[in-house]
JSON list of C-alpha atoms in Angstrom, two decimals:
[
{"chain": "A", "resi": 1, "resn": "UNK", "atom": "CA", "xyz": [0.00, 0.00, 0.00]},
{"chain": "A", "resi": 2, "resn": "UNK", "atom": "CA", "xyz": [3.03, 2.27, -0.05]},
{"chain": "A", "resi": 3, "resn": "UNK", "atom": "CA", "xyz": [5.19, 4.23, 2.36]},
{"chain": "A", "resi": 4, "resn": "UNK", "atom": "CA", "xyz": [2.44, 6.67, 3.37]},
{"chain": "A", "resi": 5, "resn": "UNK", "atom": "CA", "xyz": [0.25, 3.81, 4.60]},
{"chain": "A", "resi": 6, "resn": "UNK", "atom": "CA", "xyz": [3.16, 2.33, 6.58]},
{"chain": "A", "resi": 7, "resn": "UNK", "atom": "CA", "xyz": [3.86, 5.67, 8.26]},
{"chain": "A", "resi": 8, "resn": "UNK", "atom": "CA", "xyz": [0.18, 6.11, 9.16]},
{"chain": "A", "resi": 9, "resn": "UNK", "atom": "CA", "xyz": [-0.01, 2.56, 10.52]},
{"chain": "A", "resi": 10, "resn": "UNK", "atom": "CA", "xyz": [3.06, 3.09, 12.70]},
{"chain": "A", "resi": 11, "resn": "UNK", "atom": "CA", "xyz": [1.73, 6.42, 13.94]},
{"chain": "A", "resi": 12, "resn": "UNK", "atom": "CA", "xyz": [-1.64, 4.88, 14.85]},
{"chain": "A", "resi": 13, "resn": "UNK", "atom": "CA", "xyz": [0.05, 1.96, 16.62]},
{"chain": "A", "resi": 14, "resn": "UNK", "atom": "CA", "xyz": [2.28, 4.36, 18.56]},
{"chain": "A", "resi": 15, "resn": "UNK", "atom": "CA", "xyz": [-0.69, 6.51, 19.55]},
{"chain": "A", "resi": 16, "resn": "UNK", "atom": "CA", "xyz": [-2.68, 3.48, 20.66]},
{"chain": "A", "resi": 17, "resn": "UNK", "atom": "CA", "xyz": [0.24, 2.18, 22.74]},
{"chain": "A", "resi": 18, "resn": "UNK", "atom": "CA", "xyz": [0.59, 5.56, 24.47]},
{"chain": "A", "resi": 19, "resn": "UNK", "atom": "CA", "xyz": [-3.14, 5.73, 25.15]},
{"chain": "A", "resi": 20, "resn": "UNK", "atom": "CA", "xyz": [-3.18, 2.18, 26.49]},
{"chain": "A", "resi": 21, "resn": "UNK", "atom": "CA", "xyz": [-0.29, 3.00, 28.85]},
{"chain": "A", "resi": 22, "resn": "UNK", "atom": "CA", "xyz": [-2.08, 6.17, 30.00]},
{"chain": "A", "resi": 23, "resn": "UNK", "atom": "CA", "xyz": [-5.32, 4.30, 30.72]},
{"chain": "A", "resi": 24, "resn": "UNK", "atom": "CA", "xyz": [-3.40, 1.57, 32.54]},
{"chain": "A", "resi": 25, "resn": "UNK", "atom": "CA", "xyz": [-1.71, 4.10, 34.83]},
{"chain": "A", "resi": 26, "resn": "UNK", "atom": "CA", "xyz": [-4.99, 5.88, 35.51]},
{"chain": "A", "resi": 27, "resn": "UNK", "atom": "CA", "xyz": [-6.83, 2.62, 36.28]},
{"chain": "A", "resi": 28, "resn": "UNK", "atom": "CA", "xyz": [-4.23, 1.47, 38.81]},
{"chain": "A", "resi": 29, "resn": "UNK", "atom": "CA", "xyz": [-4.04, 4.78, 40.64]},
{"chain": "A", "resi": 30, "resn": "UNK", "atom": "CA", "xyz": [-7.82, 5.23, 40.78]},
{"chain": "A", "resi": 31, "resn": "UNK", "atom": "CA", "xyz": [-8.27, 1.61, 41.85]},
{"chain": "A", "resi": 32, "resn": "UNK", "atom": "CA", "xyz": [-5.80, 2.03, 44.74]},
{"chain": "A", "resi": 33, "resn": "UNK", "atom": "CA", "xyz": [-7.37, 5.32, 45.82]},
{"chain": "A", "resi": 34, "resn": "UNK", "atom": "CA", "xyz": [-10.82, 3.69, 45.83]},
{"chain": "A", "resi": 35, "resn": "UNK", "atom": "CA", "xyz": [-9.50, 0.71, 47.81]},
{"chain": "A", "resi": 36, "resn": "UNK", "atom": "CA", "xyz": [-7.87, 3.00, 50.38]},
{"chain": "A", "resi": 37, "resn": "UNK", "atom": "CA", "xyz": [-11.24, 4.26, 51.65]},
{"chain": "A", "resi": 38, "resn": "UNK", "atom": "CA", "xyz": [-14.83, 4.64, 50.60]},
{"chain": "A", "resi": 39, "resn": "UNK", "atom": "CA", "xyz": [-15.11, 4.02, 46.80]},
{"chain": "A", "resi": 40, "resn": "UNK", "atom": "CA", "xyz": [-17.02, 7.28, 46.36]},
{"chain": "A", "resi": 41, "resn": "UNK", "atom": "CA", "xyz": [-15.18, 10.48, 45.36]},
{"chain": "A", "resi": 42, "resn": "UNK", "atom": "CA", "xyz": [-17.61, 12.57, 47.45]},
{"chain": "A", "resi": 43, "resn": "UNK", "atom": "CA", "xyz": [-16.29, 10.93, 50.62]},
{"chain": "A", "resi": 44, "resn": "UNK", "atom": "CA", "xyz": [-12.76, 10.02, 49.55]},
{"chain": "A", "resi": 45, "resn": "UNK", "atom": "CA", "xyz": [-10.41, 12.94, 48.92]},
{"chain": "A", "resi": 46, "resn": "UNK", "atom": "CA", "xyz": [-7.62, 10.73, 47.53]},
{"chain": "A", "resi": 47, "resn": "UNK", "atom": "CA", "xyz": [-10.03, 9.21, 45.03]},
{"chain": "A", "resi": 48, "resn": "UNK", "atom": "CA", "xyz": [-11.44, 12.59, 44.05]},
{"chain": "A", "resi": 49, "resn": "UNK", "atom": "CA", "xyz": [-7.95, 13.97, 43.49]},
{"chain": "A", "resi": 50, "resn": "UNK", "atom": "CA", "xyz": [-6.95, 10.93, 41.40]},
{"chain": "A", "resi": 51, "resn": "UNK", "atom": "CA", "xyz": [-10.06, 11.27, 39.23]},
{"chain": "A", "resi": 52, "resn": "UNK", "atom": "CA", "xyz": [-9.46, 14.99, 38.63]},
{"chain": "A", "resi": 53, "resn": "UNK", "atom": "CA", "xyz": [-5.82, 14.33, 37.79]},
{"chain": "A", "resi": 54, "resn": "UNK", "atom": "CA", "xyz": [-6.61, 11.77, 35.11]},
{"chain": "A", "resi": 55, "resn": "UNK", "atom": "CA", "xyz": [-9.66, 13.58, 33.75]},
{"chain": "A", "resi": 56, "resn": "UNK", "atom": "CA", "xyz": [-7.33, 16.50, 33.01]},
{"chain": "A", "resi": 57, "resn": "UNK", "atom": "CA", "xyz": [-5.30, 14.05, 30.90]},
{"chain": "A", "resi": 58, "resn": "UNK", "atom": "CA", "xyz": [-8.44, 13.06, 28.97]},
{"chain": "A", "resi": 59, "resn": "UNK", "atom": "CA", "xyz": [-8.92, 9.64, 30.53]},
{"chain": "A", "resi": 60, "resn": "UNK", "atom": "CA", "xyz": [-12.48, 8.58, 29.73]},
{"chain": "A", "resi": 61, "resn": "UNK", "atom": "CA", "xyz": [-15.30, 8.21, 32.24]},
{"chain": "A", "resi": 62, "resn": "UNK", "atom": "CA", "xyz": [-15.60, 4.55, 31.29]},
{"chain": "A", "resi": 63, "resn": "UNK", "atom": "CA", "xyz": [-12.01, 3.85, 32.35]},
{"chain": "A", "resi": 64, "resn": "UNK", "atom": "CA", "xyz": [-12.54, 5.69, 35.64]},
{"chain": "A", "resi": 65, "resn": "UNK", "atom": "CA", "xyz": [-15.83, 3.93, 36.40]},
{"chain": "A", "resi": 66, "resn": "UNK", "atom": "CA", "xyz": [-14.35, 0.48, 35.67]},
{"chain": "A", "resi": 67, "resn": "UNK", "atom": "CA", "xyz": [-11.45, 1.11, 38.06]},
{"chain": "A", "resi": 68, "resn": "UNK", "atom": "CA", "xyz": [-13.85, 2.13, 40.86]},
{"chain": "A", "resi": 69, "resn": "UNK", "atom": "CA", "xyz": [-16.12, -0.85, 40.16]},
{"chain": "A", "resi": 70, "resn": "UNK", "atom": "CA", "xyz": [-13.09, -3.15, 40.37]},
{"chain": "A", "resi": 71, "resn": "UNK", "atom": "CA", "xyz": [-12.30, -1.78, 43.83]},
{"chain": "A", "resi": 72, "resn": "UNK", "atom": "CA", "xyz": [-15.93, -2.22, 44.94]},
{"chain": "A", "resi": 73, "resn": "UNK", "atom": "CA", "xyz": [-15.82, -5.88, 43.88]},
{"chain": "A", "resi": 74, "resn": "UNK", "atom": "CA", "xyz": [-13.02, -6.43, 46.38]},
{"chain": "A", "resi": 75, "resn": "UNK", "atom": "CA", "xyz": [-10.66, -7.52, 43.64]},
{"chain": "A", "resi": 76, "resn": "UNK", "atom": "CA", "xyz": [-7.54, -9.22, 44.96]},
{"chain": "A", "resi": 77, "resn": "UNK", "atom": "CA", "xyz": [-5.08, -7.22, 42.82]},
{"chain": "A", "resi": 78, "resn": "UNK", "atom": "CA", "xyz": [-2.12, -6.03, 44.84]},
{"chain": "A", "resi": 79, "resn": "UNK", "atom": "CA", "xyz": [0.17, -3.26, 43.60]},
{"chain": "A", "resi": 80, "resn": "UNK", "atom": "CA", "xyz": [3.46, -2.12, 45.10]},
{"chain": "A", "resi": 81, "resn": "UNK", "atom": "CA", "xyz": [4.77, 1.41, 44.60]},
{"chain": "A", "resi": 82, "resn": "UNK", "atom": "CA", "xyz": [8.41, 1.83, 43.62]},
{"chain": "A", "resi": 83, "resn": "UNK", "atom": "CA", "xyz": [10.80, 4.62, 42.73]},
{"chain": "A", "resi": 84, "resn": "UNK", "atom": "CA", "xyz": [13.91, 4.43, 40.59]},
{"chain": "A", "resi": 85, "resn": "UNK", "atom": "CA", "xyz": [16.44, 7.19, 40.10]},
{"chain": "A", "resi": 86, "resn": "UNK", "atom": "CA", "xyz": [19.05, 7.70, 37.46]},
{"chain": "A", "resi": 87, "resn": "UNK", "atom": "CA", "xyz": [20.61, 9.95, 34.87]},
{"chain": "A", "resi": 88, "resn": "UNK", "atom": "CA", "xyz": [19.90, 10.40, 31.19]},
{"chain": "A", "resi": 89, "resn": "UNK", "atom": "CA", "xyz": [21.96, 11.79, 28.32]},
{"chain": "A", "resi": 90, "resn": "UNK", "atom": "CA", "xyz": [23.70, 15.05, 29.21]},
{"chain": "A", "resi": 91, "resn": "UNK", "atom": "CA", "xyz": [23.61, 14.23, 32.92]},
{"chain": "A", "resi": 92, "resn": "UNK", "atom": "CA", "xyz": [19.90, 14.97, 33.25]},
{"chain": "A", "resi": 93, "resn": "UNK", "atom": "CA", "xyz": [18.41, 13.79, 36.56]},
{"chain": "A", "resi": 94, "resn": "UNK", "atom": "CA", "xyz": [15.49, 11.38, 36.12]},
{"chain": "A", "resi": 95, "resn": "UNK", "atom": "CA", "xyz": [13.09, 9.95, 38.67]},
{"chain": "A", "resi": 96, "resn": "UNK", "atom": "CA", "xyz": [10.65, 7.15, 37.77]},
{"chain": "A", "resi": 97, "resn": "UNK", "atom": "CA", "xyz": [7.64, 6.12, 39.84]},
{"chain": "A", "resi": 98, "resn": "UNK", "atom": "CA", "xyz": [6.20, 2.65, 39.31]},
{"chain": "A", "resi": 99, "resn": "UNK", "atom": "CA", "xyz": [3.09, 0.80, 40.47]},
{"chain": "A", "resi": 100, "resn": "UNK", "atom": "CA", "xyz": [3.30, -2.90, 39.83]},
{"chain": "A", "resi": 101, "resn": "UNK", "atom": "CA", "xyz": [2.34, -6.43, 40.81]},
{"chain": "A", "resi": 102, "resn": "UNK", "atom": "CA", "xyz": [5.81, -7.64, 39.76]},
{"chain": "A", "resi": 103, "resn": "UNK", "atom": "CA", "xyz": [8.74, -5.60, 41.07]},
{"chain": "A", "resi": 104, "resn": "UNK", "atom": "CA", "xyz": [11.39, -7.57, 39.16]},
{"chain": "A", "resi": 105, "resn": "UNK", "atom": "CA", "xyz": [9.60, -6.93, 35.88]},
{"chain": "A", "resi": 106, "resn": "UNK", "atom": "CA", "xyz": [9.24, -3.24, 36.67]},
{"chain": "A", "resi": 107, "resn": "UNK", "atom": "CA", "xyz": [12.92, -2.79, 37.53]},
{"chain": "A", "resi": 108, "resn": "UNK", "atom": "CA", "xyz": [14.08, -4.71, 34.47]},
{"chain": "A", "resi": 109, "resn": "UNK", "atom": "CA", "xyz": [11.93, -2.58, 32.15]},
{"chain": "A", "resi": 110, "resn": "UNK", "atom": "CA", "xyz": [13.05, 0.71, 33.73]},
{"chain": "A", "resi": 111, "resn": "UNK", "atom": "CA", "xyz": [16.72, -0.30, 33.65]},
{"chain": "A", "resi": 112, "resn": "UNK", "atom": "CA", "xyz": [16.40, -1.31, 29.99]},
{"chain": "A", "resi": 113, "resn": "UNK", "atom": "CA", "xyz": [14.99, 2.12, 29.08]},
{"chain": "A", "resi": 114, "resn": "UNK", "atom": "CA", "xyz": [17.89, 3.87, 30.80]},
{"chain": "A", "resi": 115, "resn": "UNK", "atom": "CA", "xyz": [20.52, 1.60, 29.25]},
{"chain": "A", "resi": 116, "resn": "UNK", "atom": "CA", "xyz": [19.16, 1.60, 25.70]},
{"chain": "A", "resi": 117, "resn": "UNK", "atom": "CA", "xyz": [19.10, 5.39, 25.49]},
{"chain": "A", "resi": 118, "resn": "UNK", "atom": "CA", "xyz": [22.44, 6.38, 26.96]},
{"chain": "A", "resi": 119, "resn": "UNK", "atom": "CA", "xyz": [21.37, 6.66, 30.59]},
{"chain": "A", "resi": 120, "resn": "UNK", "atom": "CA", "xyz": [22.07, 4.73, 33.76]},
{"chain": "A", "resi": 121, "resn": "UNK", "atom": "CA", "xyz": [20.23, 3.74, 36.93]},
{"chain": "A", "resi": 122, "resn": "UNK", "atom": "CA", "xyz": [21.55, 5.42, 40.09]},
{"chain": "A", "resi": 123, "resn": "UNK", "atom": "CA", "xyz": [21.34, 4.67, 43.79]},
{"chain": "A", "resi": 124, "resn": "UNK", "atom": "CA", "xyz": [18.41, 5.74, 45.94]},
{"chain": "A", "resi": 125, "resn": "UNK", "atom": "CA", "xyz": [18.70, 9.47, 46.63]},
{"chain": "A", "resi": 126, "resn": "UNK", "atom": "CA", "xyz": [21.11, 10.14, 43.78]},
{"chain": "A", "resi": 127, "resn": "UNK", "atom": "CA", "xyz": [18.57, 12.13, 41.74]},
{"chain": "A", "resi": 128, "resn": "UNK", "atom": "CA", "xyz": [15.58, 12.75, 44.03]},
{"chain": "A", "resi": 129, "resn": "UNK", "atom": "CA", "xyz": [17.14, 15.81, 45.68]},
{"chain": "A", "resi": 130, "resn": "UNK", "atom": "CA", "xyz": [16.72, 17.63, 42.35]},
{"chain": "A", "resi": 131, "resn": "UNK", "atom": "CA", "xyz": [12.92, 17.58, 42.71]},
{"chain": "A", "resi": 132, "resn": "UNK", "atom": "CA", "xyz": [10.26, 18.87, 45.08]},
{"chain": "A", "resi": 133, "resn": "UNK", "atom": "CA", "xyz": [6.65, 17.73, 45.48]},
{"chain": "A", "resi": 134, "resn": "UNK", "atom": "CA", "xyz": [4.22, 20.36, 44.24]},
{"chain": "A", "resi": 135, "resn": "UNK", "atom": "CA", "xyz": [0.54, 20.84, 43.38]},
{"chain": "A", "resi": 136, "resn": "UNK", "atom": "CA", "xyz": [0.23, 21.87, 39.74]},
{"chain": "A", "resi": 137, "resn": "UNK", "atom": "CA", "xyz": [-2.83, 23.42, 38.08]},
{"chain": "A", "resi": 138, "resn": "UNK", "atom": "CA", "xyz": [-3.06, 24.63, 34.48]},
{"chain": "A", "resi": 139, "resn": "UNK", "atom": "CA", "xyz": [-6.07, 26.34, 32.91]},
{"chain": "A", "resi": 140, "resn": "UNK", "atom": "CA", "xyz": [-7.13, 29.08, 30.47]},
{"chain": "A", "resi": 141, "resn": "UNK", "atom": "CA", "xyz": [-8.63, 32.37, 31.63]},
{"chain": "A", "resi": 142, "resn": "UNK", "atom": "CA", "xyz": [-9.18, 35.94, 30.40]},
{"chain": "A", "resi": 143, "resn": "UNK", "atom": "CA", "xyz": [-8.05, 37.27, 33.81]},
{"chain": "A", "resi": 144, "resn": "UNK", "atom": "CA", "xyz": [-4.65, 38.86, 34.36]},
{"chain": "A", "resi": 145, "resn": "UNK", "atom": "CA", "xyz": [-1.84, 37.22, 36.27]},
{"chain": "A", "resi": 146, "resn": "UNK", "atom": "CA", "xyz": [-2.13, 39.80, 39.05]},
{"chain": "A", "resi": 147, "resn": "UNK", "atom": "CA", "xyz": [-5.88, 39.19, 39.39]},
{"chain": "A", "resi": 148, "resn": "UNK", "atom": "CA", "xyz": [-5.43, 35.44, 39.68]},
{"chain": "A", "resi": 149, "resn": "UNK", "atom": "CA", "xyz": [-2.53, 35.70, 42.11]},
{"chain": "A", "resi": 150, "resn": "UNK", "atom": "CA", "xyz": [-4.35, 38.21, 44.33]},
{"chain": "A", "resi": 151, "resn": "UNK", "atom": "CA", "xyz": [-7.56, 36.17, 44.37]},
{"chain": "A", "resi": 152, "resn": "UNK", "atom": "CA", "xyz": [-5.75, 32.99, 45.38]},
{"chain": "A", "resi": 153, "resn": "UNK", "atom": "CA", "xyz": [-3.88, 34.80, 48.15]},
{"chain": "A", "resi": 154, "resn": "UNK", "atom": "CA", "xyz": [-7.10, 36.39, 49.44]},
{"chain": "A", "resi": 155, "resn": "UNK", "atom": "CA", "xyz": [-8.64, 32.92, 49.57]},
{"chain": "A", "resi": 156, "resn": "UNK", "atom": "CA", "xyz": [-5.68, 31.71, 51.64]},
{"chain": "A", "resi": 157, "resn": "UNK", "atom": "CA", "xyz": [-4.29, 29.37, 49.00]},
{"chain": "A", "resi": 158, "resn": "UNK", "atom": "CA", "xyz": [-0.63, 28.60, 49.71]},
{"chain": "A", "resi": 159, "resn": "UNK", "atom": "CA", "xyz": [0.70, 29.45, 46.24]},
{"chain": "A", "resi": 160, "resn": "UNK", "atom": "CA", "xyz": [4.33, 28.96, 45.28]},
{"chain": "A", "resi": 161, "resn": "UNK", "atom": "CA", "xyz": [4.18, 30.63, 41.86]},
{"chain": "A", "resi": 162, "resn": "UNK", "atom": "CA", "xyz": [1.83, 31.76, 39.10]},
{"chain": "A", "resi": 163, "resn": "UNK", "atom": "CA", "xyz": [3.08, 31.83, 35.49]},
{"chain": "A", "resi": 164, "resn": "UNK", "atom": "CA", "xyz": [1.33, 32.91, 32.29]},
{"chain": "A", "resi": 165, "resn": "UNK", "atom": "CA", "xyz": [1.70, 31.97, 28.62]},
{"chain": "A", "resi": 166, "resn": "UNK", "atom": "CA", "xyz": [-0.81, 34.06, 26.66]},
{"chain": "A", "resi": 167, "resn": "UNK", "atom": "CA", "xyz": [-4.20, 32.99, 28.11]},
{"chain": "A", "resi": 168, "resn": "UNK", "atom": "CA", "xyz": [-2.87, 29.85, 29.83]},
{"chain": "A", "resi": 169, "resn": "UNK", "atom": "CA", "xyz": [-1.92, 29.97, 33.50]},
{"chain": "A", "resi": 170, "resn": "UNK", "atom": "CA", "xyz": [0.22, 27.55, 35.47]},
{"chain": "A", "resi": 171, "resn": "UNK", "atom": "CA", "xyz": [-0.23, 27.71, 39.23]},
{"chain": "A", "resi": 172, "resn": "UNK", "atom": "CA", "xyz": [2.05, 25.91, 41.68]},
{"chain": "A", "resi": 173, "resn": "UNK", "atom": "CA", "xyz": [0.67, 25.41, 45.18]},
{"chain": "A", "resi": 174, "resn": "UNK", "atom": "CA", "xyz": [1.44, 23.55, 48.36]},
{"chain": "A", "resi": 175, "resn": "UNK", "atom": "CA", "xyz": [0.32, 19.95, 47.63]},
{"chain": "A", "resi": 176, "resn": "UNK", "atom": "CA", "xyz": [-2.11, 20.05, 50.57]},
{"chain": "A", "resi": 177, "resn": "UNK", "atom": "CA", "xyz": [-3.85, 23.06, 48.98]},
{"chain": "A", "resi": 178, "resn": "UNK", "atom": "CA", "xyz": [-4.44, 21.55, 45.53]},
{"chain": "A", "resi": 179, "resn": "UNK", "atom": "CA", "xyz": [-8.12, 20.74, 46.07]},
{"chain": "A", "resi": 180, "resn": "UNK", "atom": "CA", "xyz": [-8.82, 24.12, 47.71]},
{"chain": "A", "resi": 181, "resn": "UNK", "atom": "CA", "xyz": [-7.04, 25.98, 44.89]},
{"chain": "A", "resi": 182, "resn": "UNK", "atom": "CA", "xyz": [-9.04, 24.10, 42.28]},
{"chain": "A", "resi": 183, "resn": "UNK", "atom": "CA", "xyz": [-12.33, 25.01, 44.00]},
{"chain": "A", "resi": 184, "resn": "UNK", "atom": "CA", "xyz": [-11.35, 28.69, 44.19]},
{"chain": "A", "resi": 185, "resn": "UNK", "atom": "CA", "xyz": [-10.37, 28.78, 40.51]},
{"chain": "A", "resi": 186, "resn": "UNK", "atom": "CA", "xyz": [-13.67, 27.17, 39.49]},
{"chain": "A", "resi": 187, "resn": "UNK", "atom": "CA", "xyz": [-15.72, 29.53, 41.66]},
{"chain": "A", "resi": 188, "resn": "UNK", "atom": "CA", "xyz": [-13.94, 32.80, 40.85]},
{"chain": "A", "resi": 189, "resn": "UNK", "atom": "CA", "xyz": [-12.64, 32.42, 37.29]},
{"chain": "A", "resi": 190, "resn": "UNK", "atom": "CA", "xyz": [-15.45, 30.55, 35.54]},
{"chain": "A", "resi": 191, "resn": "UNK", "atom": "CA", "xyz": [-13.33, 27.45, 34.93]},
{"chain": "A", "resi": 192, "resn": "UNK", "atom": "CA", "xyz": [-15.32, 24.23, 34.56]},
{"chain": "A", "resi": 193, "resn": "UNK", "atom": "CA", "xyz": [-14.25, 20.98, 36.18]},
{"chain": "A", "resi": 194, "resn": "UNK", "atom": "CA", "xyz": [-13.33, 19.57, 32.76]},
{"chain": "A", "resi": 195, "resn": "UNK", "atom": "CA", "xyz": [-11.39, 22.69, 31.70]},
{"chain": "A", "resi": 196, "resn": "UNK", "atom": "CA", "xyz": [-8.15, 22.01, 33.59]},
{"chain": "A", "resi": 197, "resn": "UNK", "atom": "CA", "xyz": [-5.30, 20.82, 31.38]},
{"chain": "A", "resi": 198, "resn": "UNK", "atom": "CA", "xyz": [-3.36, 19.84, 34.52]},
{"chain": "A", "resi": 199, "resn": "UNK", "atom": "CA", "xyz": [-4.55, 19.30, 38.07]},
{"chain": "A", "resi": 200, "resn": "UNK", "atom": "CA", "xyz": [-2.31, 17.03, 40.09]},
{"chain": "A", "resi": 201, "resn": "UNK", "atom": "CA", "xyz": [0.34, 16.65, 42.75]},
{"chain": "A", "resi": 202, "resn": "UNK", "atom": "CA", "xyz": [3.63, 15.99, 40.98]},
{"chain": "A", "resi": 203, "resn": "UNK", "atom": "CA", "xyz": [7.37, 16.66, 41.21]},
{"chain": "A", "resi": 204, "resn": "UNK", "atom": "CA", "xyz": [9.11, 19.68, 39.69]},
{"chain": "A", "resi": 205, "resn": "UNK", "atom": "CA", "xyz": [12.83, 20.57, 39.51]},
{"chain": "A", "resi": 206, "resn": "UNK", "atom": "CA", "xyz": [14.13, 22.41, 42.56]},
{"chain": "A", "resi": 207, "resn": "UNK", "atom": "CA", "xyz": [16.61, 24.56, 40.67]},
{"chain": "A", "resi": 208, "resn": "UNK", "atom": "CA", "xyz": [17.62, 25.53, 37.16]},
{"chain": "A", "resi": 209, "resn": "UNK", "atom": "CA", "xyz": [16.84, 23.02, 34.43]},
{"chain": "A", "resi": 210, "resn": "UNK", "atom": "CA", "xyz": [19.70, 21.33, 32.58]},
{"chain": "A", "resi": 211, "resn": "UNK", "atom": "CA", "xyz": [20.43, 22.39, 28.99]},
{"chain": "A", "resi": 212, "resn": "UNK", "atom": "CA", "xyz": [21.28, 19.57, 26.59]},
{"chain": "A", "resi": 213, "resn": "UNK", "atom": "CA", "xyz": [22.60, 19.57, 23.03]},
{"chain": "A", "resi": 214, "resn": "UNK", "atom": "CA", "xyz": [20.48, 18.43, 20.10]},
{"chain": "A", "resi": 215, "resn": "UNK", "atom": "CA", "xyz": [21.88, 14.89, 20.08]},
{"chain": "A", "resi": 216, "resn": "UNK", "atom": "CA", "xyz": [21.30, 14.35, 23.80]},
{"chain": "A", "resi": 217, "resn": "UNK", "atom": "CA", "xyz": [17.89, 15.97, 23.54]},
{"chain": "A", "resi": 218, "resn": "UNK", "atom": "CA", "xyz": [16.77, 13.45, 20.91]},
{"chain": "A", "resi": 219, "resn": "UNK", "atom": "CA", "xyz": [18.05, 10.54, 23.04]},
{"chain": "A", "resi": 220, "resn": "UNK", "atom": "CA", "xyz": [16.40, 11.92, 26.16]},
{"chain": "A", "resi": 221, "resn": "UNK", "atom": "CA", "xyz": [13.05, 12.44, 24.47]},
{"chain": "A", "resi": 222, "resn": "UNK", "atom": "CA", "xyz": [13.14, 8.85, 23.19]},
{"chain": "A", "resi": 223, "resn": "UNK", "atom": "CA", "xyz": [14.07, 7.57, 26.66]},
{"chain": "A", "resi": 224, "resn": "UNK", "atom": "CA", "xyz": [11.12, 9.39, 28.24]},
{"chain": "A", "resi": 225, "resn": "UNK", "atom": "CA", "xyz": [8.76, 8.31, 25.45]},
{"chain": "A", "resi": 226, "resn": "UNK", "atom": "CA", "xyz": [9.69, 4.64, 25.86]},
{"chain": "A", "resi": 227, "resn": "UNK", "atom": "CA", "xyz": [9.56, 4.87, 29.66]},
{"chain": "A", "resi": 228, "resn": "UNK", "atom": "CA", "xyz": [6.03, 6.31, 29.46]},
{"chain": "A", "resi": 229, "resn": "UNK", "atom": "CA", "xyz": [4.92, 3.22, 27.55]},
{"chain": "A", "resi": 230, "resn": "UNK", "atom": "CA", "xyz": [6.21, 0.75, 30.15]},
{"chain": "A", "resi": 231, "resn": "UNK", "atom": "CA", "xyz": [3.27, -1.06, 31.74]},
{"chain": "A", "resi": 232, "resn": "UNK", "atom": "CA", "xyz": [4.46, -0.55, 35.32]},
{"chain": "A", "resi": 233, "resn": "UNK", "atom": "CA", "xyz": [5.56, 3.10, 35.04]},
{"chain": "A", "resi": 234, "resn": "UNK", "atom": "CA", "xyz": [3.24, 5.69, 36.60]},
{"chain": "A", "resi": 235, "resn": "UNK", "atom": "CA", "xyz": [5.26, 8.88, 36.12]},
{"chain": "A", "resi": 236, "resn": "UNK", "atom": "CA", "xyz": [8.61, 10.12, 34.82]},
{"chain": "A", "resi": 237, "resn": "UNK", "atom": "CA", "xyz": [10.22, 13.31, 36.14]},
{"chain": "A", "resi": 238, "resn": "UNK", "atom": "CA", "xyz": [13.32, 15.05, 34.77]},
{"chain": "A", "resi": 239, "resn": "UNK", "atom": "CA", "xyz": [15.12, 18.37, 35.11]},
{"chain": "A", "resi": 240, "resn": "UNK", "atom": "CA", "xyz": [16.04, 18.91, 31.46]},
{"chain": "A", "resi": 241, "resn": "UNK", "atom": "CA", "xyz": [15.21, 22.02, 29.47]},
{"chain": "A", "resi": 242, "resn": "UNK", "atom": "CA", "xyz": [13.31, 20.61, 26.50]}
]
């Protein structure tokens, strides 16, 4: 059918693999949150936060509902959280969070991603100090940066920073204030619950990001892309300037 068909087929397969990995990560995190308490987001803050996080990444309602139903059925699945640290091309610090029912498989897959793309696995603590836990919210608004910052402060949201790119705002808050900040933004700025492009507790670099050359950048992007598609990987953090 020709080269164009082959390219389209590969692109579709790649997109489907990425979507499958995304849905898998969402299902496991929502399932665990539902199992940790009442399987109802109205009465389970961890579950509500997990749902909002993955909805912002366009995970479908069907995937979310199935994960909660699985928890209600008292499924025997048991997942163990893990964290691996290492360095990518150009000395970029990388931290990988996993959630798995097979720790050996998870480690082998993570190590392979590092090794195949010019990186290496480090010891515990070797890269983690480059990151800090932070609540991250991204949304569009016609308000000004000063208006948003002042409103959040007046509502006693513990904000760390507010940045703007045209009409898109990125707000960093104390992780404990993520839910409160989201409610304030919805109430005061006309943002709907499905309008957040990001709403989650994550890790961000503590200092300046690392600049890499074009060759290392290509290797690093491929490393992160392949890591994101690993079944057991939940999140990948790095301090590169991409």
